[in-house]
mmCIF file of the C-alpha atoms, coordinates in Angstrom:
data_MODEL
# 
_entry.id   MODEL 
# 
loop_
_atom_site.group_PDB 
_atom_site.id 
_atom_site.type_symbol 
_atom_site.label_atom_id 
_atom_site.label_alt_id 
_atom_site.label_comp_id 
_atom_site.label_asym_id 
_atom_site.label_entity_id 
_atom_site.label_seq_id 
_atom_site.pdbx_PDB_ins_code 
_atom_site.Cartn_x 
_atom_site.Cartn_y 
_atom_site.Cartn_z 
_atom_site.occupancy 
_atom_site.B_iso_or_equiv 
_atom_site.pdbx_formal_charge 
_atom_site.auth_seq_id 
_atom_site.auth_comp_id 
_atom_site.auth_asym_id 
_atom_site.auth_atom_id 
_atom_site.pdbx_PDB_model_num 
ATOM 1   C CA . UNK A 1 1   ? 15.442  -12.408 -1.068  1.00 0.00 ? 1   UNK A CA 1 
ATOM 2   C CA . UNK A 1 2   ? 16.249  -9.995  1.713   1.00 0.00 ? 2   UNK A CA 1 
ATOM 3   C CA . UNK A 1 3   ? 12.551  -8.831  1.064   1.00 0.00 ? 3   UNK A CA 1 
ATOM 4   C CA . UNK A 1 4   ? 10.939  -12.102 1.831   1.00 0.00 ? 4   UNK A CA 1 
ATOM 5   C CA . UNK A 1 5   ? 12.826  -12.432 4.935   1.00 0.00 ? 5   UNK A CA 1 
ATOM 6   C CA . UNK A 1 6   ? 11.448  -8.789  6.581   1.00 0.00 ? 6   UNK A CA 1 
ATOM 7   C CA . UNK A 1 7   ? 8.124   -9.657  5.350   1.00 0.00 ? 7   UNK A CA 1 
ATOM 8   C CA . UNK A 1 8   ? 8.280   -12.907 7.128   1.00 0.00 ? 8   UNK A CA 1 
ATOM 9   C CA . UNK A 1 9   ? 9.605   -11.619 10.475  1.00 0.00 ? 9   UNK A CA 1 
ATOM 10  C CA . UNK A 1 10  ? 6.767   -8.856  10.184  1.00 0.00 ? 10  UNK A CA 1 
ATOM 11  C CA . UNK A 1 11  ? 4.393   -11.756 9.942   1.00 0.00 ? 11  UNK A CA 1 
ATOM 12  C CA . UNK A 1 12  ? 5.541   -13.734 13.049  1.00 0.00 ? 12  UNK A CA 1 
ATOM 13  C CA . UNK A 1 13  ? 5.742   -10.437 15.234  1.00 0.00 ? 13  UNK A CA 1 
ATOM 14  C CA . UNK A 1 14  ? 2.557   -9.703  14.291  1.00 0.00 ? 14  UNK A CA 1 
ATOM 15  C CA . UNK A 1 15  ? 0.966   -13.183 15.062  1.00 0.00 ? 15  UNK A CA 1 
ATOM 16  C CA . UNK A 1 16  ? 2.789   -13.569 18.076  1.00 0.00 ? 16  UNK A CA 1 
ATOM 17  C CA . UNK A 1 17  ? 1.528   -9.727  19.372  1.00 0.00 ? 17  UNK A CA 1 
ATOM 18  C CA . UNK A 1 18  ? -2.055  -9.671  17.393  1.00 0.00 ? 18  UNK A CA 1 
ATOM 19  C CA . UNK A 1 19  ? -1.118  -7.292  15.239  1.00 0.00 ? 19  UNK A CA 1 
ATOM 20  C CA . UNK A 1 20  ? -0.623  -4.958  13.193  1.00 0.00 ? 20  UNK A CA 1 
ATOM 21  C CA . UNK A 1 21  ? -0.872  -7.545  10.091  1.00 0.00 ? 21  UNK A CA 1 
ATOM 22  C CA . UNK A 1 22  ? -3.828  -9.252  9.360   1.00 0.00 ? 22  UNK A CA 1 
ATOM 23  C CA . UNK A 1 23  ? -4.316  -11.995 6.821   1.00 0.00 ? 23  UNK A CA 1 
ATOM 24  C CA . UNK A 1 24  ? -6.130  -10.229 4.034   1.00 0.00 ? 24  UNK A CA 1 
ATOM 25  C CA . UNK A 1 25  ? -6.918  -11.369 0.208   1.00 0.00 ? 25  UNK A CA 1 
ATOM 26  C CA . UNK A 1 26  ? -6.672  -8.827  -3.057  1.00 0.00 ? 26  UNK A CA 1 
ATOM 27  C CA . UNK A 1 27  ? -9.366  -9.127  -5.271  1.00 0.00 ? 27  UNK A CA 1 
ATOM 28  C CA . UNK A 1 28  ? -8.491  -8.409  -9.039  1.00 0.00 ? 28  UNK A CA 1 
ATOM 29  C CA . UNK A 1 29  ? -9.719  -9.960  -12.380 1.00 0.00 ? 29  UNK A CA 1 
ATOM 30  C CA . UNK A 1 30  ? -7.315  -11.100 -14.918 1.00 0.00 ? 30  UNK A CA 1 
ATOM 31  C CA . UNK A 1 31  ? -6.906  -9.870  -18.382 1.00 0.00 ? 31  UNK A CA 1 
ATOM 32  C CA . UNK A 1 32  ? -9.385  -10.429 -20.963 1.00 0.00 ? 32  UNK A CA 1 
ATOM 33  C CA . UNK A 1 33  ? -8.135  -11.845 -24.128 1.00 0.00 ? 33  UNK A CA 1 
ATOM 34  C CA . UNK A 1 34  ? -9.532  -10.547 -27.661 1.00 0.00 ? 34  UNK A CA 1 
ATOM 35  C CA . UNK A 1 35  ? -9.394  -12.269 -31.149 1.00 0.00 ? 35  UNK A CA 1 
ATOM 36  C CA . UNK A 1 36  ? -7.854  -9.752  -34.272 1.00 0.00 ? 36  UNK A CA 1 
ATOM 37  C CA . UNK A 1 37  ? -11.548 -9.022  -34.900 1.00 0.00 ? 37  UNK A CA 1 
ATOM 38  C CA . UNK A 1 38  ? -11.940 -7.726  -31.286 1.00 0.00 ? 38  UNK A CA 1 
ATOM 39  C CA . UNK A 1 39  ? -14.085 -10.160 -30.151 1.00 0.00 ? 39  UNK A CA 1 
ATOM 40  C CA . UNK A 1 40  ? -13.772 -11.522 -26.796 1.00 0.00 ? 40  UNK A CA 1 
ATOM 41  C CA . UNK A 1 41  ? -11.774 -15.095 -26.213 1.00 0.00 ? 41  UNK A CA 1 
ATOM 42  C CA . UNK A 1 42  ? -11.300 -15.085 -22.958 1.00 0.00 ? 42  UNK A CA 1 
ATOM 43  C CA . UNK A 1 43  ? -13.188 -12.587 -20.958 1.00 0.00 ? 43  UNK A CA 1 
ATOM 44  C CA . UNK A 1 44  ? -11.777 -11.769 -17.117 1.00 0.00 ? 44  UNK A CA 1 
ATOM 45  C CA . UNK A 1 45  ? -11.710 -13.769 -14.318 1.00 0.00 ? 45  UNK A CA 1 
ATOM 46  C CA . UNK A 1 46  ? -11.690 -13.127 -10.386 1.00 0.00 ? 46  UNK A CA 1 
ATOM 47  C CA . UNK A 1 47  ? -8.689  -14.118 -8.871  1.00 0.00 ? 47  UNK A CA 1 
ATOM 48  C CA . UNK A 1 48  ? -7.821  -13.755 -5.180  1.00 0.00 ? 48  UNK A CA 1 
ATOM 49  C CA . UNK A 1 49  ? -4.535  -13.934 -3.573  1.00 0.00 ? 49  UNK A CA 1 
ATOM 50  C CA . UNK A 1 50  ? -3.407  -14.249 0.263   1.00 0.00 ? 50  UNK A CA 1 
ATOM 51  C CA . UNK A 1 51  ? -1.757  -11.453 1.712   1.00 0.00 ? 51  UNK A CA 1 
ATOM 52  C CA . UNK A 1 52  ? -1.454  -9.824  5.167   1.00 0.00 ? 52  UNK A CA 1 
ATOM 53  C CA . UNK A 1 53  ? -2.657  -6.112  5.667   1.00 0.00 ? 53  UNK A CA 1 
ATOM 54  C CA . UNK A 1 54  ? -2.063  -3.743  7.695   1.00 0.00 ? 54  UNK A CA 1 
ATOM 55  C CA . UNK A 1 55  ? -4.492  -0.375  7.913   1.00 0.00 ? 55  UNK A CA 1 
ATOM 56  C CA . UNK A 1 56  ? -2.901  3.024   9.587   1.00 0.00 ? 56  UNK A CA 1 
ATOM 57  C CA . UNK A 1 57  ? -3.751  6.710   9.342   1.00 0.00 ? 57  UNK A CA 1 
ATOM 58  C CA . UNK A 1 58  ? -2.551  8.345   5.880   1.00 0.00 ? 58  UNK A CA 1 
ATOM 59  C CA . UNK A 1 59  ? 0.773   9.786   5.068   1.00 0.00 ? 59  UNK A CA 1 
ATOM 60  C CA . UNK A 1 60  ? 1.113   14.098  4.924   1.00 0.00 ? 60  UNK A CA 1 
ATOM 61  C CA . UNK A 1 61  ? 2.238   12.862  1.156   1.00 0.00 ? 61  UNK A CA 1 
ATOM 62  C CA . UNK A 1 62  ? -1.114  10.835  0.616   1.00 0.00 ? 62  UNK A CA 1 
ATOM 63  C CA . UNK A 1 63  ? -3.251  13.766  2.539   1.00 0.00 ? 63  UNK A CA 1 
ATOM 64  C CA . UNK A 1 64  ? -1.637  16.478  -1.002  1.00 0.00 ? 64  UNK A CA 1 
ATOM 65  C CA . UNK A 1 65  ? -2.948  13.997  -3.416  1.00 0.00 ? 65  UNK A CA 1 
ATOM 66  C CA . UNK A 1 66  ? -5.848  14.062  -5.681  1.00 0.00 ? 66  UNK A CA 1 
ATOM 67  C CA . UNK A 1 67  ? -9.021  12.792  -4.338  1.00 0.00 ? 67  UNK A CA 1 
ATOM 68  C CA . UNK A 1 68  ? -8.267  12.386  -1.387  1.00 0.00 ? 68  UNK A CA 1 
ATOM 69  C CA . UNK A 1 69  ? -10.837 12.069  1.653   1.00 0.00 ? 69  UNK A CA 1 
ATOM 70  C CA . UNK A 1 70  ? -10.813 12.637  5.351   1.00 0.00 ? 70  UNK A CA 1 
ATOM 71  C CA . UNK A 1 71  ? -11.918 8.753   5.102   1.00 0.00 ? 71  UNK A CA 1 
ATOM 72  C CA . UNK A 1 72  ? -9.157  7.302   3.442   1.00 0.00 ? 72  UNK A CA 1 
ATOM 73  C CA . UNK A 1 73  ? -6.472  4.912   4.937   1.00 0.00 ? 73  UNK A CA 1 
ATOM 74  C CA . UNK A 1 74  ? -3.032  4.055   4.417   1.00 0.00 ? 74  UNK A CA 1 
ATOM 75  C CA . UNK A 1 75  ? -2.575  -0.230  3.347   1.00 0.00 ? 75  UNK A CA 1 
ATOM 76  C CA . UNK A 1 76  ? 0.646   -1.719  4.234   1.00 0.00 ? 76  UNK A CA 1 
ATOM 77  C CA . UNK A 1 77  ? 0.108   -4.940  2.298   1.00 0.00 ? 77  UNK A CA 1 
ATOM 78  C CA . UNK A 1 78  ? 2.976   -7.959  2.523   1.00 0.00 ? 78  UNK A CA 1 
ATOM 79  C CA . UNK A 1 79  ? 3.400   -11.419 1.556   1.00 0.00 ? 79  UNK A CA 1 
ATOM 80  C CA . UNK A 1 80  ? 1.595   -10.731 -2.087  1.00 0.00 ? 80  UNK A CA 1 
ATOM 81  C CA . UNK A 1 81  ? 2.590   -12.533 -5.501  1.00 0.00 ? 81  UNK A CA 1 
ATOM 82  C CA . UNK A 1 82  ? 2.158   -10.070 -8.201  1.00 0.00 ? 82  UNK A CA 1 
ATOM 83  C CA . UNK A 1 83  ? 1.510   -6.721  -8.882  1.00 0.00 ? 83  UNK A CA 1 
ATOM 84  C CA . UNK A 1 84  ? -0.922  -4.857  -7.538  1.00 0.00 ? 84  UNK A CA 1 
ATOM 85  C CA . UNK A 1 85  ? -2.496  -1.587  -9.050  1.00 0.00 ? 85  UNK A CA 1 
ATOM 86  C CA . UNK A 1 86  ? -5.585  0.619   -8.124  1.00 0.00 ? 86  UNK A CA 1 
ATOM 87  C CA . UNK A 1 87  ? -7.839  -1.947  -10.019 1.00 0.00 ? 87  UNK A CA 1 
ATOM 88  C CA . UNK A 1 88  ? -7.478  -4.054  -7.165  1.00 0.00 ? 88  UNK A CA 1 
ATOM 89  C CA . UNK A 1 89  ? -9.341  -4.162  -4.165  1.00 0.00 ? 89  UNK A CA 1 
ATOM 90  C CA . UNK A 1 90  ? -7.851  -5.584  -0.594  1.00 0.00 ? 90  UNK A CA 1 
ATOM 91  C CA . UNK A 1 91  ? -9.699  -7.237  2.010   1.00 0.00 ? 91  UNK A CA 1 
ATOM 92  C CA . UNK A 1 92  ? -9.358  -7.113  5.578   1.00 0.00 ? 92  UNK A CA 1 
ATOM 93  C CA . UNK A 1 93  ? -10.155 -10.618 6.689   1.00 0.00 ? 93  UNK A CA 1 
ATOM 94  C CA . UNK A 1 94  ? -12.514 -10.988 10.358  1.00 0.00 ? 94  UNK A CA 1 
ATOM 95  C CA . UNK A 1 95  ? -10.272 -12.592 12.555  1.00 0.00 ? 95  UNK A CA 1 
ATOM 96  C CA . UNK A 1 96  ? -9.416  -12.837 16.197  1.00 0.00 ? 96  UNK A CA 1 
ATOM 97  C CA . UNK A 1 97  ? -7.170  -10.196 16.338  1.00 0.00 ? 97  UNK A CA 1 
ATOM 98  C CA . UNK A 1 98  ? -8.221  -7.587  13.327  1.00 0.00 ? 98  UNK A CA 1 
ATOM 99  C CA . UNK A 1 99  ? -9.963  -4.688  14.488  1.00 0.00 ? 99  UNK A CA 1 
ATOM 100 C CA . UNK A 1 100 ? -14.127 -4.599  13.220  1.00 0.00 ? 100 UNK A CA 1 
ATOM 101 C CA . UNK A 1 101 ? -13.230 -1.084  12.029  1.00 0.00 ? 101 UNK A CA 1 
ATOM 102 C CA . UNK A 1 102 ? -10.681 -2.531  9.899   1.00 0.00 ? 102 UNK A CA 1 
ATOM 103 C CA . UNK A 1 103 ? -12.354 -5.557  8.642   1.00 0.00 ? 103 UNK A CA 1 
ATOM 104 C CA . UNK A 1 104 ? -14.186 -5.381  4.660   1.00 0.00 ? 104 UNK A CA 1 
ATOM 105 C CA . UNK A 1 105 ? -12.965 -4.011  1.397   1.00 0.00 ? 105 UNK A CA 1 
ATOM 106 C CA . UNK A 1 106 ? -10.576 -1.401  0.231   1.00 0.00 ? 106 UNK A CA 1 
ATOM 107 C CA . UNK A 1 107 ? -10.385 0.201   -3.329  1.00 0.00 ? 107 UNK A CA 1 
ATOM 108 C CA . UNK A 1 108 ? -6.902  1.655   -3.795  1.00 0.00 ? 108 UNK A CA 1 
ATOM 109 C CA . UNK A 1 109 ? -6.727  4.758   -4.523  1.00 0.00 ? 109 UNK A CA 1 
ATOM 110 C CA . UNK A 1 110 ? -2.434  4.808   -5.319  1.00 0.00 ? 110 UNK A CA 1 
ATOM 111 C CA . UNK A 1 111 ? -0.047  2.489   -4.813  1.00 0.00 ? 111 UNK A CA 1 
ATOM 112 C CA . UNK A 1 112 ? 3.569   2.831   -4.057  1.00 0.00 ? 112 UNK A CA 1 
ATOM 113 C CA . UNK A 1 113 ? 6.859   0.159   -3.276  1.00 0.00 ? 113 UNK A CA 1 
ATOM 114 C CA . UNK A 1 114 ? 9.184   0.898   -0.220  1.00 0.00 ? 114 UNK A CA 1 
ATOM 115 C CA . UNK A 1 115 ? 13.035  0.669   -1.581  1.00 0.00 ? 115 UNK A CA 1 
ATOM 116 C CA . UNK A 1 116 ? 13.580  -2.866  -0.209  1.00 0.00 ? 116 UNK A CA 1 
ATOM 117 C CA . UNK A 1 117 ? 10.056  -4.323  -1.838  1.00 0.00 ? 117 UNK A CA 1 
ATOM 118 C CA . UNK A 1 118 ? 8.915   -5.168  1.740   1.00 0.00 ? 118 UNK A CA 1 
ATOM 119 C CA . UNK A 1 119 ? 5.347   -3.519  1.219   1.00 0.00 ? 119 UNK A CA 1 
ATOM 120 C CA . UNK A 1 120 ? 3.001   -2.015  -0.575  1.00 0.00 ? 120 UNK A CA 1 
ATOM 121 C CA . UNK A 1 121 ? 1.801   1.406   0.840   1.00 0.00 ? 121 UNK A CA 1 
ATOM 122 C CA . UNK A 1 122 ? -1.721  2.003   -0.953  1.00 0.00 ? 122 UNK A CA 1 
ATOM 123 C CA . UNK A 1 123 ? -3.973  4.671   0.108   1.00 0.00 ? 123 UNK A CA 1 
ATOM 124 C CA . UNK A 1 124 ? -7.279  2.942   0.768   1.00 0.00 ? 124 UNK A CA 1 
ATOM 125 C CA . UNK A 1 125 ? -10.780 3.594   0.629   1.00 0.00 ? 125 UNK A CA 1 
ATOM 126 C CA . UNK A 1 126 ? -13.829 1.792   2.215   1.00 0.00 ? 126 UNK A CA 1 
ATOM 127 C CA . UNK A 1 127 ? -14.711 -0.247  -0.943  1.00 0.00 ? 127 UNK A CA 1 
# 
């Protein structure tokens, strides 16, 4: 997929320069199941999955929308199986080359697809 391949050059220019993707995790929980009676089978689990992140100022766009804060961030996230949604929280792994003021959790706030599925551009906020 032409995605895949952008998303993987994005990865090694950013590991070779220190930046600007860092490995990061999202945090979601999976579904719950119910039985007909509406009792719970199954209930939610954690699940984490790898991804690299990268955190820049916000967007004119995300600055006109609801709720937001002076505080909030714009999330490039790449590399991710799955969906994400504003259930999820991202994490900013400590590494050698992430900046400390970038490092911790993000709740998303909105999430949105570029037109070649590259990225995920979420508005953030310190979680």
């Amino acid at each position: 997929m032409l995605s895949d391949v952008f998303a993987s050059a994005a990865v090694a220019v950013s590991g070779a320069f220190g930046g600007p993707y860092h490995a990061g995790k999202v945090h979601t929980v999976s579904e719950t199941t119910y039985d007909a009676g509406g009792s719970i089978l199954t209930p939610g689990q954690p699940v984490e999955r790898d991804c690299m992140v990268q955190v820049d100022a916000v967007t004119e766009a995300m600055r006109q929308a609801e709720g937001f804060t002076e505080r909030d961030v714009r999330l490039l996230v790449i590399g991710l199986a799955g969906d994400l949604d504003t259930d999820a929280l991202v994490e900013v792994l400590p590494g050698a080359t992430a900046p400390a003021d970038h490092v911790g959790l993000w709740s998303i706030q909105s999430v949105s697809r570029d037109s070649l599925g590259v990225y995920r551009e979420c508005r953030g906020r310190r979680g």
